[in-house]
Amino acid sequence: MFVLVEMVDTVRIPPWQFERKLNDSIAEELNKKLANKVVYNVGLCICLFDITKLEDAYVFPGDGASHTKVHFRYVVFHPFLDEILIGKIKGCSPEGVHVSLGFFDDILIPPESLQQPAKFDEAEQVWVWEYETEEGAHDLYMDTGEEIRFRVVDESFVDTSPTGPSSAEATSSSEELPKKEAPYTLVVSIMSPNWMDTQGKAIHCFHGSTTGPTRPNTGRGARHMAALLTGAGDGVHARPVVLHDGTRATFHCEDTRHL
Amino acid sequence: GGRKRWRRSVRLRVCWRAEATTRGRHGSVFQLLTDLKEQRKESGKNKHNSGQQNLNTITYETLKYISKTPCRHQSPEIVREFLTAMKSHKLTKAEKLQLLNHRPMTAVEIQLIVEESEERLTEEQIEALLHTVTSILPAGPEAEQKKNTDDVTMDEEDPA
């Protein structure tokens, strides 16, 4: 999920900081400039890793500050394709389920990547997985605050740097606030596509809370899944594990207590 | 709930060239951020000026995230031991990285992480892999909590 990126930039140190060690001033400036910001096509910058090279510092006429070209490495959040991550559900909308990692929020599970069959409950604004076992259908809700494991499928970078003065057509609708877009979005999935080919079954690994879903009519089937996935053991003695692909299948797990 | 943070995207205007060189393990990022936090606590001043706010925010949130994973207890020695043990299993770099980051405890998790695991690994190999992972890598906070409750309830026999 984290990558080290080599970057080069020129850092300006104002004269009143000349008494400090150059490396410290530069590190502080770089962190001030990049930490918690998204660099286009690179990722979300976390913090400075190290400075690899400092070139000569120049003072230009008219400006008392020194300018130093710095080669450095920065820790950047940029998960690779197909990476598995664990996050918390932040909320649901008709666009899909929004997941957050705490330090990074713009993760979306589009409806087609949810376990099928899934439907959006308008009243409660939550996505529901209609899960069938021998006992009947159970609804598993994607509740806010639940942990969820997902696979990165796609990412998109949007350049949100300010543009120049807008053209005549745009100024007519100037009452609208400019639409704010997230500069870096991850599109993820909780279905495993390769599983569908080899076995005709899909496996879903999403964690529930340690006490299991508290919704009504979840019943034993849902508690089976919750206990299986969290290993909390919570008084559930389920042994069968269910793989679900729209048809029913069972898979026996030797010992659910170690999950 | 919670306020939405809109991050500005930043473009480094003066000649930059970014290449992803190494993949950072969560454990090493955790170590880095913890050291940074210590260092800044020692230097005391100017933690609250506006320029440092972003660094504070991202450091805090990332530390919070990683400290809930098993990676917080990993040291370079443990990682080295793990990678040596992994040599025989013939996994890709990305797969080994994910094993380190997630410390899977079930066959199901291994099958998610390892591509085409049905073709590449037999059941015994998966078991062996699980054993290597759980014996070398230290458990995360959730697993430890479960272990404590298990120890407490060991004497009670749950009716199956």
XYZ file of C-alpha atoms in Angstrom:
419
model
C 0.000 0.000 0.000
C 2.897 2.340 0.565
C 5.563 3.099 -2.000
C 8.788 5.044 -1.860
C 8.858 7.648 -4.581
C 11.978 9.486 -5.683
C 11.346 13.126 -6.298
C 13.332 16.233 -7.083
C 12.331 19.709 -6.079
C 13.819 23.089 -5.280
C 13.283 24.173 -1.701
C 13.297 27.780 -0.648
C 14.644 28.546 2.833
C 13.984 32.098 4.068
C 16.894 33.955 5.737
C 15.460 33.842 9.262
C 15.861 30.066 9.211
C 19.526 30.086 8.229
C 20.613 29.368 11.775
C 18.900 25.960 11.664
C 20.569 22.944 10.148
C 19.875 22.891 6.422
C 18.657 19.296 6.446
C 16.108 20.006 9.150
C 14.776 23.103 7.394
C 14.508 21.250 4.132
C 12.749 18.277 5.715
C 10.258 20.593 7.362
C 9.603 22.488 4.136
C 9.098 19.302 2.143
C 6.688 17.910 4.696
C 4.838 21.196 4.779
C 4.498 21.103 1.027
C 3.617 17.467 0.449
C 2.283 15.720 3.574
C -1.374 14.728 3.291
C -1.548 15.991 -0.279
C -2.186 14.069 -3.452
C 0.405 14.363 -6.202
C -1.139 13.847 -9.614
C -0.508 10.319 -10.929
C 1.638 9.473 -7.923
C -0.566 9.076 -4.866
C -1.244 10.428 -1.401
C 1.982 11.655 0.197
C 2.483 10.596 3.791
C 5.862 11.831 4.977
C 9.477 12.280 4.019
C 11.570 9.114 4.055
C 15.034 10.543 3.492
C 17.049 13.079 1.550
C 19.323 11.399 -0.964
C 21.147 14.374 -2.436
C 21.466 18.066 -1.774
C 22.805 20.208 -4.531
C 24.401 23.614 -4.070
C 22.200 26.286 -2.548
C 21.816 29.496 -4.519
C 20.763 32.970 -3.473
C 19.145 34.937 -6.256
C 19.239 38.691 -6.686
C 16.282 40.418 -5.048
C 15.488 37.502 -2.810
C 17.429 36.866 0.369
C 16.337 33.250 0.623
C 18.400 30.280 -0.430
C 17.189 27.881 -3.075
C 18.386 24.304 -2.907
C 17.671 21.531 -5.359
C 16.887 18.432 -3.321
C 16.663 14.795 -4.344
C 14.578 12.938 -1.797
C 12.356 9.933 -1.238
C 8.839 10.282 0.020
C 6.491 7.664 1.456
C 3.389 7.669 -0.702
C 0.145 5.791 -0.345
C -0.437 4.087 -3.668
C -1.821 0.555 -3.504
C -1.046 -1.681 -6.441
C -3.681 -3.308 -8.606
C -5.254 -6.393 -6.991
C -3.899 -5.519 -3.578
C -6.043 -6.637 -0.659
C -6.754 -4.022 1.972
C -8.930 -3.782 5.049
C -10.985 -0.686 5.725
C -14.114 0.519 7.499
C -17.425 1.194 5.838
C -18.061 4.899 5.959
C -21.528 4.918 4.421
C -23.659 3.822 1.497
C -25.173 5.709 -1.383
C -26.803 4.677 -4.626
C -23.334 4.901 -6.207
C -22.063 2.129 -4.000
C -20.433 1.561 -0.641
C -17.940 4.136 0.586
C -14.989 2.775 2.522
C -12.357 4.586 4.502
C -8.886 3.698 5.754
C -8.775 6.530 8.278
C -6.048 8.404 6.503
C -7.638 7.932 3.092
C -11.342 8.176 2.443
C -12.094 8.093 -1.243
C -12.646 4.383 -1.749
C -15.754 3.204 -3.525
C -17.258 -0.243 -4.062
C -19.545 0.080 -7.068
C -22.781 -1.937 -6.929
C -21.669 -4.457 -9.551
C -18.691 -5.410 -7.379
C -20.775 -6.199 -4.330
C -21.760 -9.752 -3.511
C -24.733 -10.594 -5.695
C -27.633 -10.336 -5.240
C -27.374 -6.932 -3.591
C -29.952 -4.210 -3.321
C -29.999 -0.698 -1.987
C -32.401 -0.088 0.853
C -33.694 3.446 0.317
C -35.271 3.800 3.739
C -32.110 3.031 5.642
C -29.692 4.178 2.922
C -27.702 0.998 3.148
C -26.664 -1.758 0.747
C -27.930 -5.215 1.549
C -26.647 -8.618 0.483
C -29.500 -11.045 0.145
C -27.824 -14.209 1.180
C -29.472 -17.595 0.885
C -28.814 -20.712 2.906
C -30.796 -23.904 3.313
C -32.792 -22.148 6.006
C -33.927 -19.312 3.766
C -32.822 -15.861 2.732
C -30.952 -13.634 5.151
C -30.159 -10.008 4.675
C -26.633 -8.932 5.484
C -26.335 -5.192 5.810
C -23.299 -3.098 4.941
C -23.390 -1.115 8.150
C -21.335 1.982 8.863
C -18.301 1.237 10.987
C -18.041 -2.392 9.898
C -14.648 -3.621 8.811
C -14.437 -4.786 5.249
C -11.761 -6.481 3.186
C -11.523 -5.493 -0.467
C -9.363 -5.759 -3.548
C -8.165 -2.724 -5.499
C -9.530 -2.812 -9.009
C -9.013 0.650 -10.403
C -7.760 4.083 -9.479
C -8.324 7.518 -10.925
C -6.417 10.731 -10.581
C -8.122 14.039 -11.230
C -6.108 17.198 -11.659
C -7.743 19.636 -9.261
C -5.228 22.454 -9.634
C -6.950 25.781 -10.148
C -7.687 26.638 -13.774
C -7.618 30.055 -15.358
C -10.556 32.443 -15.704
C -13.560 30.554 -17.025
C -15.054 31.199 -20.472
C -18.296 33.160 -21.186
C -20.589 30.085 -21.058
C -19.303 29.048 -17.697
C -19.749 32.466 -16.082
C -23.508 32.360 -16.683
C -23.825 29.566 -14.139
C -21.521 31.260 -11.665
C -23.998 30.911 -8.783
C -23.063 27.222 -8.550
C -20.037 26.408 -6.480
C -17.388 24.676 -8.551
C -17.838 20.927 -8.200
C -15.308 19.516 -5.736
C -13.762 16.306 -6.893
C -11.516 14.040 -4.984
C -8.075 14.173 -6.557
C -7.437 10.468 -6.030
C -10.128 7.783 -5.933
C -9.888 4.031 -5.610
C -12.469 1.739 -7.118
C -12.455 -1.599 -5.347
C -14.275 -4.860 -5.334
C -15.274 -7.513 -2.853
C -15.904 -10.193 -5.425
C -13.022 -12.382 -6.521
C -13.333 -12.733 -10.298
C -10.676 -15.398 -10.704
C -12.605 -17.640 -8.366
C -15.604 -17.637 -10.622
C -13.603 -19.223 -13.437
C -11.824 -21.968 -11.624
C -14.472 -23.181 -9.290
C -17.706 -21.553 -10.286
C -17.912 -20.325 -6.727
C -17.049 -16.947 -5.303
C -15.660 -16.442 -1.880
C -16.512 -13.440 0.183
C -14.330 -12.419 3.036
C -15.818 -9.516 4.757
C -15.461 -8.990 8.432
C -18.351 -8.339 10.672
C -18.128 -6.767 14.090
C -17.163 -8.982 16.964
C -20.703 -9.191 18.216
C -22.181 -9.991 14.835
C -24.774 -8.043 12.926
C -27.426 -6.724 15.241
C -30.116 -6.310 12.659
C -33.401 -8.119 13.085
C -34.062 -11.134 10.872
C -30.399 -11.850 10.346
C -30.779 -15.140 12.084
C -28.360 -17.982 12.403
C -27.103 -17.822 8.856
C -25.712 -14.360 9.329
C -24.240 -15.184 12.684
C -22.512 -18.133 11.056
C -20.865 -15.776 8.632
C -20.011 -13.207 11.272
C -18.422 -15.725 13.604
C -16.577 -17.369 10.766
C -15.108 -14.166 9.577
C -14.165 -12.539 12.864
C -13.258 -15.620 14.827
C -14.807 -13.998 17.874
C -16.428 -17.300 18.638
C -19.237 -15.425 20.313
C -21.251 -18.487 21.189
C -21.735 -19.584 17.601
C -20.729 -23.098 16.801
C -20.919 -22.976 13.059
C -18.897 -25.472 11.156
C -20.146 -25.165 7.637
C -18.899 -22.156 5.732
C -20.822 -20.957 2.768
C -19.428 -19.881 -0.556
C -21.896 -17.883 -2.473
C -22.199 -17.114 -6.124
C -25.901 -16.781 -6.525
C -26.287 -20.533 -6.204
C -25.638 -22.282 -2.982
C -22.546 -24.253 -2.245
C -20.928 -25.436 0.929
C -17.353 -25.734 1.941
C -16.233 -27.349 5.104
C -13.825 -25.578 7.330
C -11.966 -27.723 9.778
C -11.876 -25.480 12.771
C -13.663 -22.183 12.909
C -12.215 -21.302 16.282
C -8.903 -20.416 14.752
C -10.321 -17.931 12.278
C -20.467 11.183 9.710
C -17.238 13.174 10.012
C -16.093 16.111 8.011
C -14.993 15.449 4.497
C -11.430 16.369 3.861
C -10.865 17.684 0.412
C -7.269 17.315 -0.445
C -5.777 19.658 -2.929
C -3.703 17.957 -5.468
C -0.243 19.383 -5.617
C 1.942 19.594 -8.631
C 5.619 20.045 -8.098
C 6.389 22.624 -10.699
C 10.122 22.697 -10.665
C 11.610 19.733 -12.504
C 10.419 16.662 -10.683
C 10.628 13.084 -11.685
C 8.896 10.462 -9.611
C 9.529 6.781 -9.893
C 8.237 4.193 -7.546
C 11.337 2.464 -6.304
C 10.506 0.218 -3.428
C 7.261 -0.998 -1.933
C 7.066 -0.019 1.696
C 5.895 -2.606 4.186
C 3.325 -1.395 6.667
C 5.737 -2.365 9.426
C 8.488 -0.104 8.155
C 6.050 2.759 7.644
C 4.862 2.251 11.201
C 8.443 2.417 12.437
C 9.168 5.525 10.403
C 6.101 7.385 11.604
C 6.667 6.405 15.237
C 10.251 7.705 15.037
C 9.009 10.891 13.416
C 6.463 11.373 16.161
C 9.140 10.896 18.851
C 11.511 13.257 17.112
C 8.912 15.972 16.842
C 7.793 15.570 20.403
C 11.405 16.091 21.515
C 11.924 19.176 19.419
C 8.817 20.588 21.112
C 8.072 23.848 19.372
C 6.089 24.654 16.247
C 4.027 21.520 16.223
C 0.887 23.541 15.868
C 1.713 26.072 13.235
C -0.514 25.739 10.204
C 2.209 24.319 7.987
C 2.629 21.305 10.238
C -1.060 20.580 10.579
C -1.191 18.392 7.490
C 1.770 16.358 8.626
C 0.193 15.967 12.055
C -3.089 14.800 10.582
C -1.680 12.276 8.171
C 0.850 10.936 10.690
C -1.808 10.455 13.336
C -4.287 8.760 11.023
C -1.746 6.475 9.378
C -0.272 5.448 12.740
C -3.771 4.740 14.005
C -4.499 2.548 10.997
C -1.285 0.541 11.093
C -1.336 0.079 14.861
C -4.507 -1.980 14.480
C -2.717 -4.423 12.183
C -0.222 -7.160 13.072
C 2.563 -5.065 11.535
C 3.162 -2.928 14.574
C 5.287 -5.610 16.204
C 7.405 -6.452 13.192
C 11.117 -5.759 13.316
C 13.666 -6.009 10.482
C 14.975 -9.265 11.991
C 11.542 -10.844 11.970
C 11.023 -9.773 8.373
C 14.367 -11.213 7.348
C 13.579 -14.505 9.062
C 10.209 -14.597 7.361
C 11.588 -13.899 3.892
C 14.228 -16.607 4.304
C 11.548 -19.091 5.270
C 9.482 -17.987 2.285
C 12.170 -18.827 -0.273
C 10.996 -22.381 -0.670
C 7.406 -21.402 -1.357
C 8.057 -19.573 -4.639
C 5.760 -16.602 -4.193
C 5.909 -13.272 -5.968
C 7.127 -10.134 -4.214
C 3.625 -8.713 -4.056
C 2.293 -11.906 -2.459
C 5.024 -11.974 0.167
C 4.398 -8.307 0.923
C 0.712 -8.971 1.471
C 1.471 -11.961 3.692
C 3.624 -9.653 5.796
C 1.016 -6.922 5.899
C -1.991 -9.107 6.636
C -0.570 -12.102 8.548
C -3.339 -14.440 7.302
C -4.483 -17.121 9.698
C -6.831 -19.085 7.458
C -6.606 -20.934 4.162
C -9.280 -18.663 2.748
C -7.113 -15.574 3.253
C -4.132 -17.295 1.613
C -6.257 -18.133 -1.394
C -7.242 -14.495 -1.754
C -3.675 -13.261 -1.566
C -1.981 -15.866 -3.760
C -3.079 -15.756 -7.369
C -4.325 -19.028 -8.837
C -3.610 -20.703 -5.560
C -5.540 -23.853 -6.503
C -3.037 -24.521 -9.258
C 0.107 -23.412 -7.466
C -0.401 -24.711 -3.948
C -1.646 -28.006 -2.590
C -3.575 -28.141 0.649
C -0.478 -29.274 2.528
C 1.484 -26.378 1.096
C -1.186 -23.944 2.206
C -1.065 -25.427 5.688
C 2.724 -25.163 5.718
C 2.517 -21.556 4.577
C 0.003 -20.747 7.291
C 2.250 -22.365 9.857
C 5.258 -20.328 8.736
C 3.270 -17.122 8.805
C 1.701 -17.609 12.206
C 4.845 -18.914 13.860
C 7.282 -16.268 12.646
C 5.134 -13.151 12.434
C 3.862 -11.686 15.700
C 0.118 -11.524 16.155
C -1.843 -8.330 15.804
C -3.887 -6.639 18.515
C -7.155 -8.381 17.524
C -5.615 -11.828 17.519
C -4.018 -11.178 20.870
C -7.325 -10.120 22.325
C -8.930 -13.290 21.032
C -6.099 -15.388 22.420
C -6.679 -13.872 25.860
C -10.398 -14.639 25.809
C -9.635 -18.150 24.535
C -7.289 -18.798 27.438
C -9.905 -17.643 29.866
C -12.673 -19.827 28.468
C -10.502 -22.869 27.777
C -11.982 -24.861 30.616
C -15.557 -24.439 29.486
C -16.575 -26.887 26.836
C -18.801 -25.340 24.205
C -21.471 -27.764 23.101
C -21.031 -28.166 19.351
